[in-house]
XYZ file of C-alpha atoms in Angstrom:
300
model
C 131.139 123.434 126.101
C 128.119 121.764 127.699
C 126.610 118.972 127.192
C 123.474 119.290 125.306
C 119.460 117.902 126.658
C 118.932 115.869 123.532
C 120.470 113.396 120.500
C 119.071 113.515 117.869
C 120.058 110.015 116.012
C 119.098 109.132 112.191
C 120.005 105.679 110.483
C 120.989 106.169 106.656
C 121.538 103.686 104.161
C 122.230 105.129 101.014
C 119.955 108.145 101.719
C 122.776 110.782 100.064
C 119.637 112.689 98.401
C 117.474 113.147 100.786
C 119.798 113.624 104.146
C 120.611 117.011 103.353
C 116.699 118.059 104.307
C 117.893 116.566 107.618
C 121.319 118.479 107.965
C 119.578 121.683 107.004
C 116.147 121.664 109.613
C 118.772 120.985 112.025
C 121.134 123.917 110.965
C 117.897 126.047 111.174
C 116.463 125.249 114.543
C 116.026 127.963 117.321
C 117.509 126.276 120.442
C 120.723 124.498 119.612
C 120.082 122.548 122.800
C 121.410 119.317 120.661
C 123.722 117.478 119.112
C 123.836 115.172 116.449
C 124.063 111.698 116.002
C 123.501 110.201 112.138
C 124.275 106.084 112.675
C 125.792 105.532 108.611
C 123.914 101.388 107.923
C 126.295 100.812 105.523
C 126.204 102.736 103.159
C 127.715 102.613 99.930
C 126.166 105.852 97.926
C 128.305 109.800 99.530
C 126.382 108.997 102.703
C 129.832 109.217 104.974
C 131.611 112.629 102.465
C 128.296 114.300 103.063
C 128.614 114.536 106.788
C 132.109 114.875 107.261
C 131.565 117.714 105.499
C 128.938 118.929 107.378
C 131.116 118.222 110.452
C 133.955 120.175 109.453
C 131.653 123.243 108.511
C 130.926 122.677 112.807
C 128.172 124.325 112.375
C 125.986 122.163 114.717
C 127.726 119.343 117.116
C 127.339 115.957 115.196
C 128.766 112.917 115.651
C 128.974 110.117 113.048
C 129.116 106.502 113.494
C 129.332 103.860 110.671
C 127.898 99.797 111.016
C 127.859 97.185 108.487
C 124.292 97.396 107.055
C 122.146 95.341 109.241
C 118.419 97.612 109.349
C 116.785 100.123 111.123
C 116.520 98.482 114.483
C 120.508 97.365 114.833
C 121.432 101.207 114.273
C 118.504 101.637 116.754
C 120.565 99.843 118.858
C 123.952 101.305 118.075
C 122.435 104.196 118.532
C 121.930 104.140 122.138
C 124.752 102.704 123.132
C 126.327 105.408 121.867
C 123.782 108.248 123.440
C 124.642 110.014 126.164
C 122.358 113.007 126.621
C 119.408 113.254 129.207
C 116.672 112.888 125.572
C 116.616 111.981 122.575
C 114.900 111.319 119.032
C 115.374 109.520 115.824
C 114.487 110.990 113.008
C 114.724 109.514 109.681
C 116.940 110.123 107.139
C 114.503 111.540 104.238
C 112.720 113.806 107.033
C 113.560 116.742 109.363
C 111.680 118.998 112.252
C 109.851 121.751 111.879
C 112.559 125.219 113.073
C 110.919 124.856 116.148
C 111.584 121.523 117.037
C 114.277 121.332 119.438
C 112.872 124.250 121.336
C 109.755 122.344 121.509
C 111.356 119.599 122.941
C 113.373 121.588 125.392
C 110.893 123.566 126.851
C 108.656 121.110 127.531
C 109.873 118.606 129.567
C 111.956 121.214 131.404
C 108.375 122.513 132.502
C 107.103 119.221 133.173
C 109.164 116.532 132.522
C 109.653 114.126 135.193
C 110.997 110.302 137.085
C 107.294 108.799 136.194
C 107.832 110.012 132.274
C 109.399 107.947 129.497
C 109.620 111.264 127.614
C 107.069 113.236 125.036
C 105.036 112.511 122.026
C 103.931 114.977 119.225
C 102.670 115.263 115.922
C 104.392 114.360 112.197
C 103.088 116.461 109.430
C 102.613 115.198 105.707
C 105.254 116.522 103.416
C 103.500 115.515 100.952
C 100.089 117.626 101.623
C 100.765 119.406 104.866
C 98.249 117.809 106.887
C 98.836 116.386 110.485
C 99.380 112.605 110.103
C 96.912 110.921 112.267
C 94.447 112.090 115.342
C 95.470 115.060 118.123
C 96.330 113.985 121.418
C 93.215 114.973 123.387
C 95.527 113.661 127.132
C 97.800 115.651 128.310
C 99.722 111.722 129.280
C 99.384 109.179 127.862
C 101.119 105.318 126.812
C 101.728 104.603 122.927
C 99.317 101.689 124.056
C 96.316 103.881 125.482
C 96.834 106.070 122.773
C 96.529 103.860 119.621
C 93.507 101.400 121.981
C 91.822 104.325 122.456
C 91.554 104.493 118.354
C 94.348 107.589 117.670
C 95.512 106.579 114.949
C 98.512 107.990 112.804
C 102.640 107.686 113.005
C 104.127 109.839 116.066
C 107.202 111.509 116.860
C 108.700 110.168 120.603
C 111.015 111.350 122.584
C 112.530 108.981 124.815
C 114.294 109.134 128.402
C 117.791 108.356 127.285
C 118.333 105.645 130.665
C 115.028 104.255 129.817
C 115.965 102.959 126.419
C 119.923 101.925 127.747
C 117.991 99.383 130.333
C 115.672 97.707 128.481
C 116.937 95.328 126.374
C 118.656 95.715 123.101
C 116.855 94.581 119.371
C 117.012 90.850 118.806
C 119.243 89.773 115.892
C 117.631 87.189 113.661
C 120.352 85.614 111.033
C 119.487 86.116 108.392
C 116.766 89.324 108.572
C 117.520 93.121 108.946
C 114.271 94.269 110.367
C 112.520 93.777 114.037
C 109.459 95.395 114.613
C 110.920 99.599 116.551
C 106.962 99.386 118.543
C 108.817 96.717 120.900
C 111.231 98.854 123.125
C 107.865 101.531 123.032
C 105.736 98.552 124.299
C 108.282 98.327 127.119
C 108.290 100.969 128.115
C 104.429 101.622 127.875
C 104.247 99.191 130.867
C 106.188 101.264 132.996
C 105.690 104.775 131.748
C 103.860 107.344 130.696
C 104.018 109.866 127.733
C 103.824 113.338 128.254
C 101.663 114.796 125.146
C 102.537 117.809 122.949
C 99.634 118.603 120.094
C 102.111 121.072 117.948
C 104.178 119.175 114.676
C 107.509 117.798 115.914
C 109.131 116.342 112.816
C 108.063 116.436 108.929
C 107.721 112.853 106.940
C 108.081 111.896 103.564
C 107.577 108.784 102.884
C 109.880 107.138 100.605
C 108.248 103.917 98.019
C 111.819 101.462 98.671
C 110.942 102.370 102.623
C 109.564 99.718 105.100
C 106.721 101.069 105.728
C 105.520 101.339 101.513
C 106.954 97.179 101.874
C 105.600 95.388 104.859
C 104.080 92.494 102.958
C 107.736 91.834 101.191
C 108.914 92.400 104.426
C 106.802 89.653 106.018
C 108.760 86.797 103.520
C 111.808 88.214 104.168
C 111.569 89.013 108.090
C 109.700 86.339 109.366
C 111.506 85.013 112.771
C 111.567 88.813 113.625
C 107.877 89.484 112.700
C 107.382 86.244 114.475
C 108.493 87.493 117.846
C 107.212 90.811 117.705
C 103.483 89.290 117.918
C 104.507 86.924 120.278
C 105.729 90.072 122.641
C 102.844 91.988 122.205
C 100.068 89.128 122.907
C 101.716 88.848 126.040
C 101.754 92.324 126.624
C 99.172 93.855 125.230
C 95.532 94.729 126.963
C 93.413 93.999 124.474
C 92.396 90.887 123.466
C 91.387 91.625 120.304
C 94.599 92.970 119.597
C 96.361 89.837 120.867
C 94.239 87.738 118.773
C 95.330 89.874 115.755
C 98.564 89.284 116.731
C 97.949 85.704 117.183
C 96.812 85.358 113.138
C 100.122 87.370 112.077
C 102.509 85.324 114.163
C 101.085 82.165 112.154
C 101.271 84.071 109.463
C 104.737 84.785 110.083
C 105.685 80.495 111.386
C 104.144 80.001 107.929
C 106.794 81.396 106.338
C 109.702 80.562 108.535
C 108.450 77.231 107.846
C 108.265 76.554 112.167
C 106.368 74.230 113.281
C 106.906 74.526 116.771
C 105.037 77.816 116.422
C 101.657 76.855 118.846
C 103.880 75.687 121.839
C 107.264 78.411 121.007
C 103.162 81.223 121.840
C 102.823 82.485 124.730
C 98.773 82.878 124.030
C 99.283 78.594 122.546
C 94.682 78.238 122.979
C 94.654 81.804 121.308
C 97.178 80.820 118.527
C 95.417 77.661 118.115
C 92.249 79.310 117.343
C 93.967 82.332 115.607
C 95.848 79.648 113.044
C 92.608 79.536 110.037
C 93.314 83.085 110.233
C 96.689 82.876 110.032
C 96.858 81.113 107.046
C 94.253 82.695 105.147
C 96.718 85.957 105.945
C 99.521 84.740 104.838
C 97.905 83.068 101.248
C 97.144 87.408 100.666
C 100.388 88.283 101.709
C 101.439 85.723 99.457
C 99.846 86.873 96.477
C 100.547 90.774 96.947
C 104.304 89.285 96.609
C 103.306 88.006 93.893
C 101.368 91.054 92.245
C 104.389 93.276 92.594
C 106.399 91.085 91.770
C 104.194 91.395 88.337
C 104.034 95.325 88.249
C 107.756 95.710 88.638
C 108.523 93.287 86.525
C 105.884 95.842 84.249
């Protein structure tokens, strides 16, 4: 059997109740030029039994890999070590692909792909209302940084060249923390490559209430070192002064949470960090208040 061009990888942590949607959407693909890699991030539910059952069905190519729980970024690290196809894309375990998603990706890459591109960027659609998330693309090629800096909005589906993802540093791991923003590697890729855009929906997303996107303030307090790392990296690389200033504010907030007294000396933008410090303090107070409110609502 020839090696496929695309790996669809799915980090999974206790998603036995939703990952079947991902699997069923892969069965419906009009193009089978892919392999499904499931990275089980320490699940304690029936995820392992489900996936192994699908492996035995042998309807599509599936690779299953179990690891100790470490968070989404560590699952991505594991995936990039294992992937050996030309392209890869991450589909979360509570999302699913449109029936022609693989076909669109493979055909577009064969037609327009090349060494000058990091990959393909397509659209997400909300499972809740059936609408495209955010704005469409107005250019045939872009970077994520450029897209959002020029007013683009909403989550997008990213398909990357595997050799580029492997060449970039792995996401760092901080003791006691389980979150580092995935956008760091994408930002590094943006420094050298653009992506081919496609105004087609590739993925249907379902934001779970226990997902990180719904609990960001809690994440600030659970993973301050991971957030501080991302903020410093953005202060180094983002072309927009306004964005770098916002990142400095968030860096101060994360530094207060982690009780890092050396945050100014460790900042890549020391003067900017000093100016941002009062605003970072305000953000810290606001974030703490939001977490307290959330706890009170949970008690009710």
